XYZ file of C-alpha atoms in Angstrom:
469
model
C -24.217 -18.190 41.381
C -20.729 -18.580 42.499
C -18.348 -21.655 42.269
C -15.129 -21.931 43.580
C -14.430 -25.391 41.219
C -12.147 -23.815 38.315
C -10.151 -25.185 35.679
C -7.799 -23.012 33.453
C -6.006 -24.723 30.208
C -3.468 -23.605 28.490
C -3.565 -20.868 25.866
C -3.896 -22.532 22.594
C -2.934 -20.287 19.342
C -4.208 -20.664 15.795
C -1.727 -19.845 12.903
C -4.808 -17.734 11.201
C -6.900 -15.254 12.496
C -7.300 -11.763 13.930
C -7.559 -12.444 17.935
C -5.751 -16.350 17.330
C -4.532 -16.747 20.961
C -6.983 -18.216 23.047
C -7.575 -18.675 26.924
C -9.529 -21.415 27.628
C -11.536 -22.545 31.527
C -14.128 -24.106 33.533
C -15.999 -23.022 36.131
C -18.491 -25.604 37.561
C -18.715 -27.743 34.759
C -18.621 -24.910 32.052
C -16.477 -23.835 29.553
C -15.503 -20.164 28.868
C -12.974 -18.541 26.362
C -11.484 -15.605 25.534
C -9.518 -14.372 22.225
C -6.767 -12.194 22.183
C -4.491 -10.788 19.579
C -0.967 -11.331 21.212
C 0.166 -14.094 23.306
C 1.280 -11.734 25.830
C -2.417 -10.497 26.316
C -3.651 -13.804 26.563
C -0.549 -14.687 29.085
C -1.697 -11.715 30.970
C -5.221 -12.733 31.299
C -4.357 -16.305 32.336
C -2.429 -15.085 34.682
C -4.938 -13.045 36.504
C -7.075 -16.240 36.664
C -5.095 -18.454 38.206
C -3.974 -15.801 40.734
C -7.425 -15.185 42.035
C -8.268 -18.928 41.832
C -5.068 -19.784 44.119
C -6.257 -16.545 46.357
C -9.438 -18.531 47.205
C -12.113 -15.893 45.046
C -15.422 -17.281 43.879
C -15.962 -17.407 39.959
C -18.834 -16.145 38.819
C -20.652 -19.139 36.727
C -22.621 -16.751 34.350
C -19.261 -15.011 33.346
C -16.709 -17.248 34.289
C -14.976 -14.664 35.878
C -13.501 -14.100 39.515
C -15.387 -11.439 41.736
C -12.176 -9.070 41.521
C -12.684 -9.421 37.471
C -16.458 -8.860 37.836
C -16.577 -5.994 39.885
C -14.151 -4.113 37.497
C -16.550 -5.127 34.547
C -13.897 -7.163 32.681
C -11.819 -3.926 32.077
C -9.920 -3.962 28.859
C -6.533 -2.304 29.591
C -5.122 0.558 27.095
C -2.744 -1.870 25.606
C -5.489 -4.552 24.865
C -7.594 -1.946 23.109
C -4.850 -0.531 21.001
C -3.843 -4.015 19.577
C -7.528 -4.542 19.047
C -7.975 -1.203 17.028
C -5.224 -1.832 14.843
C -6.472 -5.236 13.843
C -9.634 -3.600 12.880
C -8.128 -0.895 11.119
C -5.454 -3.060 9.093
C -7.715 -4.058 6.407
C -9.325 -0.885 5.378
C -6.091 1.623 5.554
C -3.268 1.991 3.346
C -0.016 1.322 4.196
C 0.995 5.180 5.292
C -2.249 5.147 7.397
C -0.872 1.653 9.205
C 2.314 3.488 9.477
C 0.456 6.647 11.052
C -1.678 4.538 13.383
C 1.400 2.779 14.915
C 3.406 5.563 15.180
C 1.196 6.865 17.021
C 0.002 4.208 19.351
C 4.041 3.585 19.746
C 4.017 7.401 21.203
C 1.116 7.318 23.007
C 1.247 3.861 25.017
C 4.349 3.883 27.447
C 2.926 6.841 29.165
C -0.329 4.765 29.799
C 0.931 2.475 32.775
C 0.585 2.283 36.410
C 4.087 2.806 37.194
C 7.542 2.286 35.376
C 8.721 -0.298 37.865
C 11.025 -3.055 35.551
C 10.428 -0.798 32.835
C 12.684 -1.918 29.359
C 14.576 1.563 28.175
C 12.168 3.276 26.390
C 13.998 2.652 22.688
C 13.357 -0.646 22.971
C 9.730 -0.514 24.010
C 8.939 1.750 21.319
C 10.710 -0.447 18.605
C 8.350 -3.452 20.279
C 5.314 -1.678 19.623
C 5.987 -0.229 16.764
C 7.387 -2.950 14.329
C 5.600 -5.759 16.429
C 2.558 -4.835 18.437
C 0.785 -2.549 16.101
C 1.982 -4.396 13.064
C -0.757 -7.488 12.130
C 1.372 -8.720 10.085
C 4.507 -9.194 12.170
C 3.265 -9.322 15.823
C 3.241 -12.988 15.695
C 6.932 -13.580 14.346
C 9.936 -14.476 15.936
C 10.813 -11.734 18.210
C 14.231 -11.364 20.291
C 14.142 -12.056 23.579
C 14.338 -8.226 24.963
C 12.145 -7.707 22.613
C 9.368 -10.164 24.176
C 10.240 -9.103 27.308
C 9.240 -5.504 26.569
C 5.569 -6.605 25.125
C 4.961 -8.801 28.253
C 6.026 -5.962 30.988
C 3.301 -3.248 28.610
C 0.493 -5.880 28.774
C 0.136 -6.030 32.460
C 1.972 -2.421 33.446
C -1.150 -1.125 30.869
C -3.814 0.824 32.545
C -7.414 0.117 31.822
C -8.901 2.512 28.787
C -11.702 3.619 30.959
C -8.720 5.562 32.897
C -8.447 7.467 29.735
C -11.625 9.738 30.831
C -9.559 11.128 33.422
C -7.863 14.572 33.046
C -4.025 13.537 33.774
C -4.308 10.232 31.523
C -5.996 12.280 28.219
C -3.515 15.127 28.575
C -0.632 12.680 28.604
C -1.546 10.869 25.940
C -2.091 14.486 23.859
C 1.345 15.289 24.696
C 2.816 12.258 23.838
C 1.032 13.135 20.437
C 2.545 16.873 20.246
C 6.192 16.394 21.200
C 8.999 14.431 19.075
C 11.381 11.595 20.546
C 14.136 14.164 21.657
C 10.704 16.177 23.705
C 10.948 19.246 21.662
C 7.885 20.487 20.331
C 6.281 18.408 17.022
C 5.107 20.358 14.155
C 1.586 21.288 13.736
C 0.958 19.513 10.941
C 2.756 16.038 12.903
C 0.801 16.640 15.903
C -2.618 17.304 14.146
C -2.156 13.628 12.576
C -1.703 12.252 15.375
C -4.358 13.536 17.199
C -6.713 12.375 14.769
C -5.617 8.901 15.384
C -5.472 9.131 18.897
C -9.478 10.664 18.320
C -10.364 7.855 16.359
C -8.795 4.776 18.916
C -11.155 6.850 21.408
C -13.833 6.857 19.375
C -13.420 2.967 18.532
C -13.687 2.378 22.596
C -16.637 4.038 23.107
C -18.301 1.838 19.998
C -16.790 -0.870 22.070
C -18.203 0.674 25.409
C -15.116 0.382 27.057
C -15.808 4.263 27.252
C -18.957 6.115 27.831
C -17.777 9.024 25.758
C -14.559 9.995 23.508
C -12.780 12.740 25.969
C -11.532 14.207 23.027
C -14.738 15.245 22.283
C -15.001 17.955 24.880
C -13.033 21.392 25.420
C -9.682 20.248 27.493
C -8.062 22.793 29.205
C -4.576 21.828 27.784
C -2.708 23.117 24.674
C -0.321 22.137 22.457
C 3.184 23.000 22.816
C 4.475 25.484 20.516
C 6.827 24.179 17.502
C 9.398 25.936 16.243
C 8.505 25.528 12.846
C 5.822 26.927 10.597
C 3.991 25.267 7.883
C 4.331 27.617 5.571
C 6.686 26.973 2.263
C 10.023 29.465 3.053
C 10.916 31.238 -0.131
C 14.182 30.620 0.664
C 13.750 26.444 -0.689
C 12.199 28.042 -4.115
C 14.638 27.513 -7.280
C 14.041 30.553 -9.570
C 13.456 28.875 -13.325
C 16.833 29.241 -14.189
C 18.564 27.622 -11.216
C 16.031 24.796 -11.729
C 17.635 24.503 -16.071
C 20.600 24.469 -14.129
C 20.352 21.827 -11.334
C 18.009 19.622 -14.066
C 21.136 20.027 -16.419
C 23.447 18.525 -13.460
C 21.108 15.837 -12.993
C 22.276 14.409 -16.203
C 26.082 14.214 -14.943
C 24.880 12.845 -11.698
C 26.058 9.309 -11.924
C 26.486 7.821 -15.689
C 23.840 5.112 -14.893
C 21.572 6.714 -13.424
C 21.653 10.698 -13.474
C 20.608 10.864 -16.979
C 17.373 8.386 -16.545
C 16.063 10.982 -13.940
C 15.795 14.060 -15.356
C 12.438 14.149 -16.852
C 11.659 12.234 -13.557
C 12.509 15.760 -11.784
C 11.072 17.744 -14.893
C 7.795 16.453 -13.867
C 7.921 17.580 -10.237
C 8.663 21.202 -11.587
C 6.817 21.677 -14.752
C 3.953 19.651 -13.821
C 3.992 20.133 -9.722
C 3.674 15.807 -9.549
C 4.519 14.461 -5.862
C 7.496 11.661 -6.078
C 4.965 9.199 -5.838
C 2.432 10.358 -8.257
C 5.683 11.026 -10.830
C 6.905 6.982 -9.977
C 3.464 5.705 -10.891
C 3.079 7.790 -14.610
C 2.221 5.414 -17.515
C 2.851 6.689 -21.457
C -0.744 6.035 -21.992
C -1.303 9.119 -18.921
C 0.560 11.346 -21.358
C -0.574 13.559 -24.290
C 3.172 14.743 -25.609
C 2.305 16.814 -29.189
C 5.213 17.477 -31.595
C 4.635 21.183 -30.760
C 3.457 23.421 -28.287
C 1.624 22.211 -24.401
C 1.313 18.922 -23.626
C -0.685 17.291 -20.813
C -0.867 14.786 -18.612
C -4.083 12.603 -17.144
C -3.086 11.511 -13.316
C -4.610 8.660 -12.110
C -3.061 6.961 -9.389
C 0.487 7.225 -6.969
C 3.203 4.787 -5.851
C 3.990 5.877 -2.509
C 7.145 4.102 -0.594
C 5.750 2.407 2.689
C 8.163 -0.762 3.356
C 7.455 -4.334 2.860
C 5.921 -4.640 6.419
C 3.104 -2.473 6.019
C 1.930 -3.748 2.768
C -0.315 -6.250 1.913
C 1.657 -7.990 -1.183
C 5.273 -7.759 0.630
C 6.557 -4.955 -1.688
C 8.100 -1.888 -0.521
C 5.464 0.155 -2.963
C 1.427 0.584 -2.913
C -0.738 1.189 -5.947
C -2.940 4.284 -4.425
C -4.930 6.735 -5.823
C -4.393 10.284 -5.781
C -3.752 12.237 -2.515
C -6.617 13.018 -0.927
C -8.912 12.219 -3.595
C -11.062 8.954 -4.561
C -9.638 6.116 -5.684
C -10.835 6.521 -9.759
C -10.097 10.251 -9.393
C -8.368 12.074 -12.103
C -6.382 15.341 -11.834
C -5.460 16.719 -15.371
C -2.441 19.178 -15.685
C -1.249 20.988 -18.965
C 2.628 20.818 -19.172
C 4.538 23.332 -20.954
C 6.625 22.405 -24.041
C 9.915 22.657 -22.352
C 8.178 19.426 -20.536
C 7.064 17.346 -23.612
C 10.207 17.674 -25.120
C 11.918 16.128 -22.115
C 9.760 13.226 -21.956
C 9.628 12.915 -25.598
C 13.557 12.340 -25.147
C 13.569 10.092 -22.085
C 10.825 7.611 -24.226
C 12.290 7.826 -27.218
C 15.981 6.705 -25.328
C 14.625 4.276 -22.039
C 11.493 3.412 -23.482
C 8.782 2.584 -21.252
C 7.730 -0.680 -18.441
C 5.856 -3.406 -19.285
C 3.165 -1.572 -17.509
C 3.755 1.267 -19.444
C 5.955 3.509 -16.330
C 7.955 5.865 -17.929
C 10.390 5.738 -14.659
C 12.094 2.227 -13.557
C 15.803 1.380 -12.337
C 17.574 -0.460 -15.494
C 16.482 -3.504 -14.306
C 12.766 -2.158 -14.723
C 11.993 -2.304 -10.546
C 10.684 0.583 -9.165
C 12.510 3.499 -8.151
C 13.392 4.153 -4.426
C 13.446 7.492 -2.543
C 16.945 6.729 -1.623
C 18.077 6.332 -5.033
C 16.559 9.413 -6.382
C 17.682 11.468 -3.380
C 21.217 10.553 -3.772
C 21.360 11.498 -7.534
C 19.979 15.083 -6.356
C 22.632 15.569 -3.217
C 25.163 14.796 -6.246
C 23.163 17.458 -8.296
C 22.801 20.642 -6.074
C 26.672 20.280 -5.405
C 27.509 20.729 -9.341
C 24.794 23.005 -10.052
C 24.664 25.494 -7.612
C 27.501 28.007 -5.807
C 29.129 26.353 -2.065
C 27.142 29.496 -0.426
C 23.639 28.359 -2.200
C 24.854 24.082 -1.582
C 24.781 24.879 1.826
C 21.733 26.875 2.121
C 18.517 25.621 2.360
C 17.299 26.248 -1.920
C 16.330 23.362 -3.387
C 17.601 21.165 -0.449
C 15.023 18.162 -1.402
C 13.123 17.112 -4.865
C 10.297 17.791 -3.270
C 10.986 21.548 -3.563
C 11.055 21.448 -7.214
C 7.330 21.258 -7.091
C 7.163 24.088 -4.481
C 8.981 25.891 -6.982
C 6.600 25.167 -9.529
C 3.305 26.014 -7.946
C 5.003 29.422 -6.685
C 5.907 30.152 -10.185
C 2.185 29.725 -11.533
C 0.925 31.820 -8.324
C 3.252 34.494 -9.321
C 2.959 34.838 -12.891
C -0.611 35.552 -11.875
C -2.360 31.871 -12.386
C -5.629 32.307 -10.101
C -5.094 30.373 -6.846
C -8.568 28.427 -7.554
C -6.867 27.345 -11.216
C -3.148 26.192 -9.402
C -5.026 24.320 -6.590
C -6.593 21.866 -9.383
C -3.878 21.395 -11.645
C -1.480 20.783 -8.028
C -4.201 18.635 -6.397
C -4.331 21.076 -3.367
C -7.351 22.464 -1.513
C -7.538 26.648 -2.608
C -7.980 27.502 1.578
C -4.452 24.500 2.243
C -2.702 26.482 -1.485
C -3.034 29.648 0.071
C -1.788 28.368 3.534
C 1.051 27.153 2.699
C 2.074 28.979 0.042
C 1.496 32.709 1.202
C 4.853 33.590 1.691
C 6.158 32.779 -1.668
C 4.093 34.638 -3.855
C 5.561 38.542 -4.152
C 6.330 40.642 -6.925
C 2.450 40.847 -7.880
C 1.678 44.075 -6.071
C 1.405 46.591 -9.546
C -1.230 44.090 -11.019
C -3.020 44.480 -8.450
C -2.369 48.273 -8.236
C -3.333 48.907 -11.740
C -6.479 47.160 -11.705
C -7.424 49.473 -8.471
C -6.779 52.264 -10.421
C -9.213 51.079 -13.512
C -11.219 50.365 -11.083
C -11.155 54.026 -9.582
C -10.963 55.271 -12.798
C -11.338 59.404 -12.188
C -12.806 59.487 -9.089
C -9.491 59.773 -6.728
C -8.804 62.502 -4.318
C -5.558 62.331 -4.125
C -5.005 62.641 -7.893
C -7.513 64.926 -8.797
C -8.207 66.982 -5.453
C -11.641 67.384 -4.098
C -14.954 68.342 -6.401
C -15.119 71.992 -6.445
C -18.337 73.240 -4.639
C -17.687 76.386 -5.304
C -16.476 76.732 -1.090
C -13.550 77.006 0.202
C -12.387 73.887 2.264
């Protein structure tokens, strides 16, 4: 039945909520609402109502919605259903996943419009999607004015998700995912993660039958552009043990208040392969530090730096468990002496947190990347030569624990053994690591020739038949 007596209110908004801004009308008598999770969606929606009920269209009473909006099935546009998967999503992820999904949702979504007429510049649409759009927690805060602008002109320039089952739209939105902001090429790695998101949002509509199938799902004649970059570790980053004494050493004379508290804090990423974030969350009681010989440590958890806007508590650090692995997962690691004696020494002279961390700033807060990468920058330039400072060894902490896992590969540590105590998969250890493990080529030699034993031709010549050859 159609009715051409219609109502529309004003959008109301609740101050809790998921979906808190509300559109509220009547057709013939009957009230209808829909919830939406920005103001300008809800704005946007309005909008379209009161256009077709000043146009003369017939609302249809069983929906409530004009024939235009029926015949088009109520179409949720791209924008609409990205907003929608993050606030489903926000709950269950960690921080660097919230991070990951908005990224790339901030990527994807300004090549997803009808056409770029009144268009902001494209730095300030991305900043309004990323920090306020696909962020729960902030999409409903003050915003400045270009700023609102920018999230108004994306909800109703936003094509409808079902376009994303055509060819054009899906390939766009894949190479939105494989290319960085300058357009060059993204690395493998960046564009895989992405991809999985942009999967998963497709995957989401069709649960939501907004799509009747994820078109990621099928073969696409399209491929990914091809980075300049590999993802294997260069051996050229990888400290040999005695440039790493020597740069550990300079980390002591890097700054008198703070150098000397991060030393063991690097020790850890060489001796013991730790990830920054798995070394700032170490507790005494995760350490097993005899007065002689190996040591070892019991991980349990990480402190990866997100930012205060992606977290749930406000603080720029989560509590997470390991990489990778289940939350209660342990990864155990045996430490060389070398190692015990430096934490030993940093206990026995800082103490420990109130929590038990062995690494804090003096006022016992956390430690920032920042922080610790300045300390290193000052490092490198008193340990190493101007020709090695401006190369590419040892350019970030992180490639102390490079250096460490290519050390155990190459003193002849089975790959299966190093990918336990590193927290790696054996198939991503080998990967990534292939190029740095050399020098191993007569162990391997000599164990072919036990394995031989007598029977080699070109040593002993052929079995005498008793014929000439």
């Amino acid at each position: 039945m159609k009715s051409y007596d219609v109502r529309i209110w004003k959008i109301t908004t609740r101050k809790d909520g998921l979906n808190n801004h509300m559109v509220r009308w009547v057709v013939d008598g009957k009230v209808f609402t829909e919830h939406f999770a920005t103001w300008e969606l809800a704005d946007s929606f309005r909008s379209g109502l009161k256009k077709a009920s000043q146009s003369g269209e017939a609302f249809d009473t069983a929906t409530g919605l004009p024939d235009s909006r029926t015949r088009a099935h109520s179409t949720v546009t791209w924008y609409e259903h990205a907003c929608d998967y993050v606030d489903a999503r926000w709950s269950k992820v960690s921080g660097r996943q919230r991070i990951s999904i908005a990224e790339t949702l901030a990527a994807v979504t300004p090549l997803l419009v009808r056409d770029r007429r009144g268009a902001p510049s494209s730095q300030v649409l991305r900043s309004a999607l990323y920090q306020w759009a696909f962020n729960q927690q902030h999409r409903d805060t003050d915003k400045p004015d270009e700023i609102a602008q920018a999230l108004e002109w994306i909800a109703k320039a936003s094509i409808p998700v079902a376009d994303l089952a055509e060819y054009d739209r899906i390939t766009a939105a894949l190479d939105a995912c494989a290319r960085k902001l300058d357009g060059t090429a993204a690395a493998p790695g960046y564009y895989s993660r992405r991809r999985r998101v942009l999967f998963n949002v497709l995957r989401y509509a069709v649960f939501k039958k907004r799509l009747p199938k994820n078109p990621l799902s099928d073969e696409l004649d399209w491929k990914a552009p091809e980075a300049d970059v590999c993802e294997e570790i260069d051996p050229a980053v990888v400290a040999a043990p005695e440039q790493v004494n020597e740069l550990l050493t300079a980390v002591s004379y890097a700054g008198w208040r703070r150098g000397d508290r991060l030393v063991a804090f690097f020790a850890c990423m060489y001796y013991a392969m730790m990830r920054p974030s798995e070394v700032t969350a170490l507790r005494q009681e995760d350490c097993t530090l005899p007065e002689k010989g190996w040591g070892r440590l019991m991980l349990t958890g990480s402190a990866p730096t997100v930012g205060t806007k992606w977290t749930d508590n406000g603080q720029a650090h989560e509590q997470r468990g390991l990489k990778g692995r289940p939350r209660k997962a342990k990864r155990i690691v045996p430490i060389p002496p070398a190692l015990v004696v430096i934490l030993r020494t940093h206990i026995h002279r800082y103490g420990v947190a109130s929590d038990g961390r062995l690494f804090r700033t003096e006022r016992g807060g956390v430690l920032y990347k920042s922080g610790y990468v300045r300390t290193w920058k000052i490092a490198r330039a008193l340990a190493l030569t101007p020709s090695q400072a401006a190369s590419q060894l040892a350019k970030r902490p992180y490639d102390l624990r490079h250096a460490g896992v290519s050390l155990r590969l190459n003193a002849g540590v089975p790959a299966t053994q190093v990918a336990q105590w590193a927290g790696h998969s054996v198939e991503v250890l080998l990967k990534i690591y292939a190029k740095c493990i050399d020098g191993q080529d007569h162990l391997w030699l000599s164990m072919l020739d036990g394995a031989l034993g007598d029977t080699s031709v070109a040593e002993n010549g052929p079995p005498d038949s008793g014929e000439p050859v």
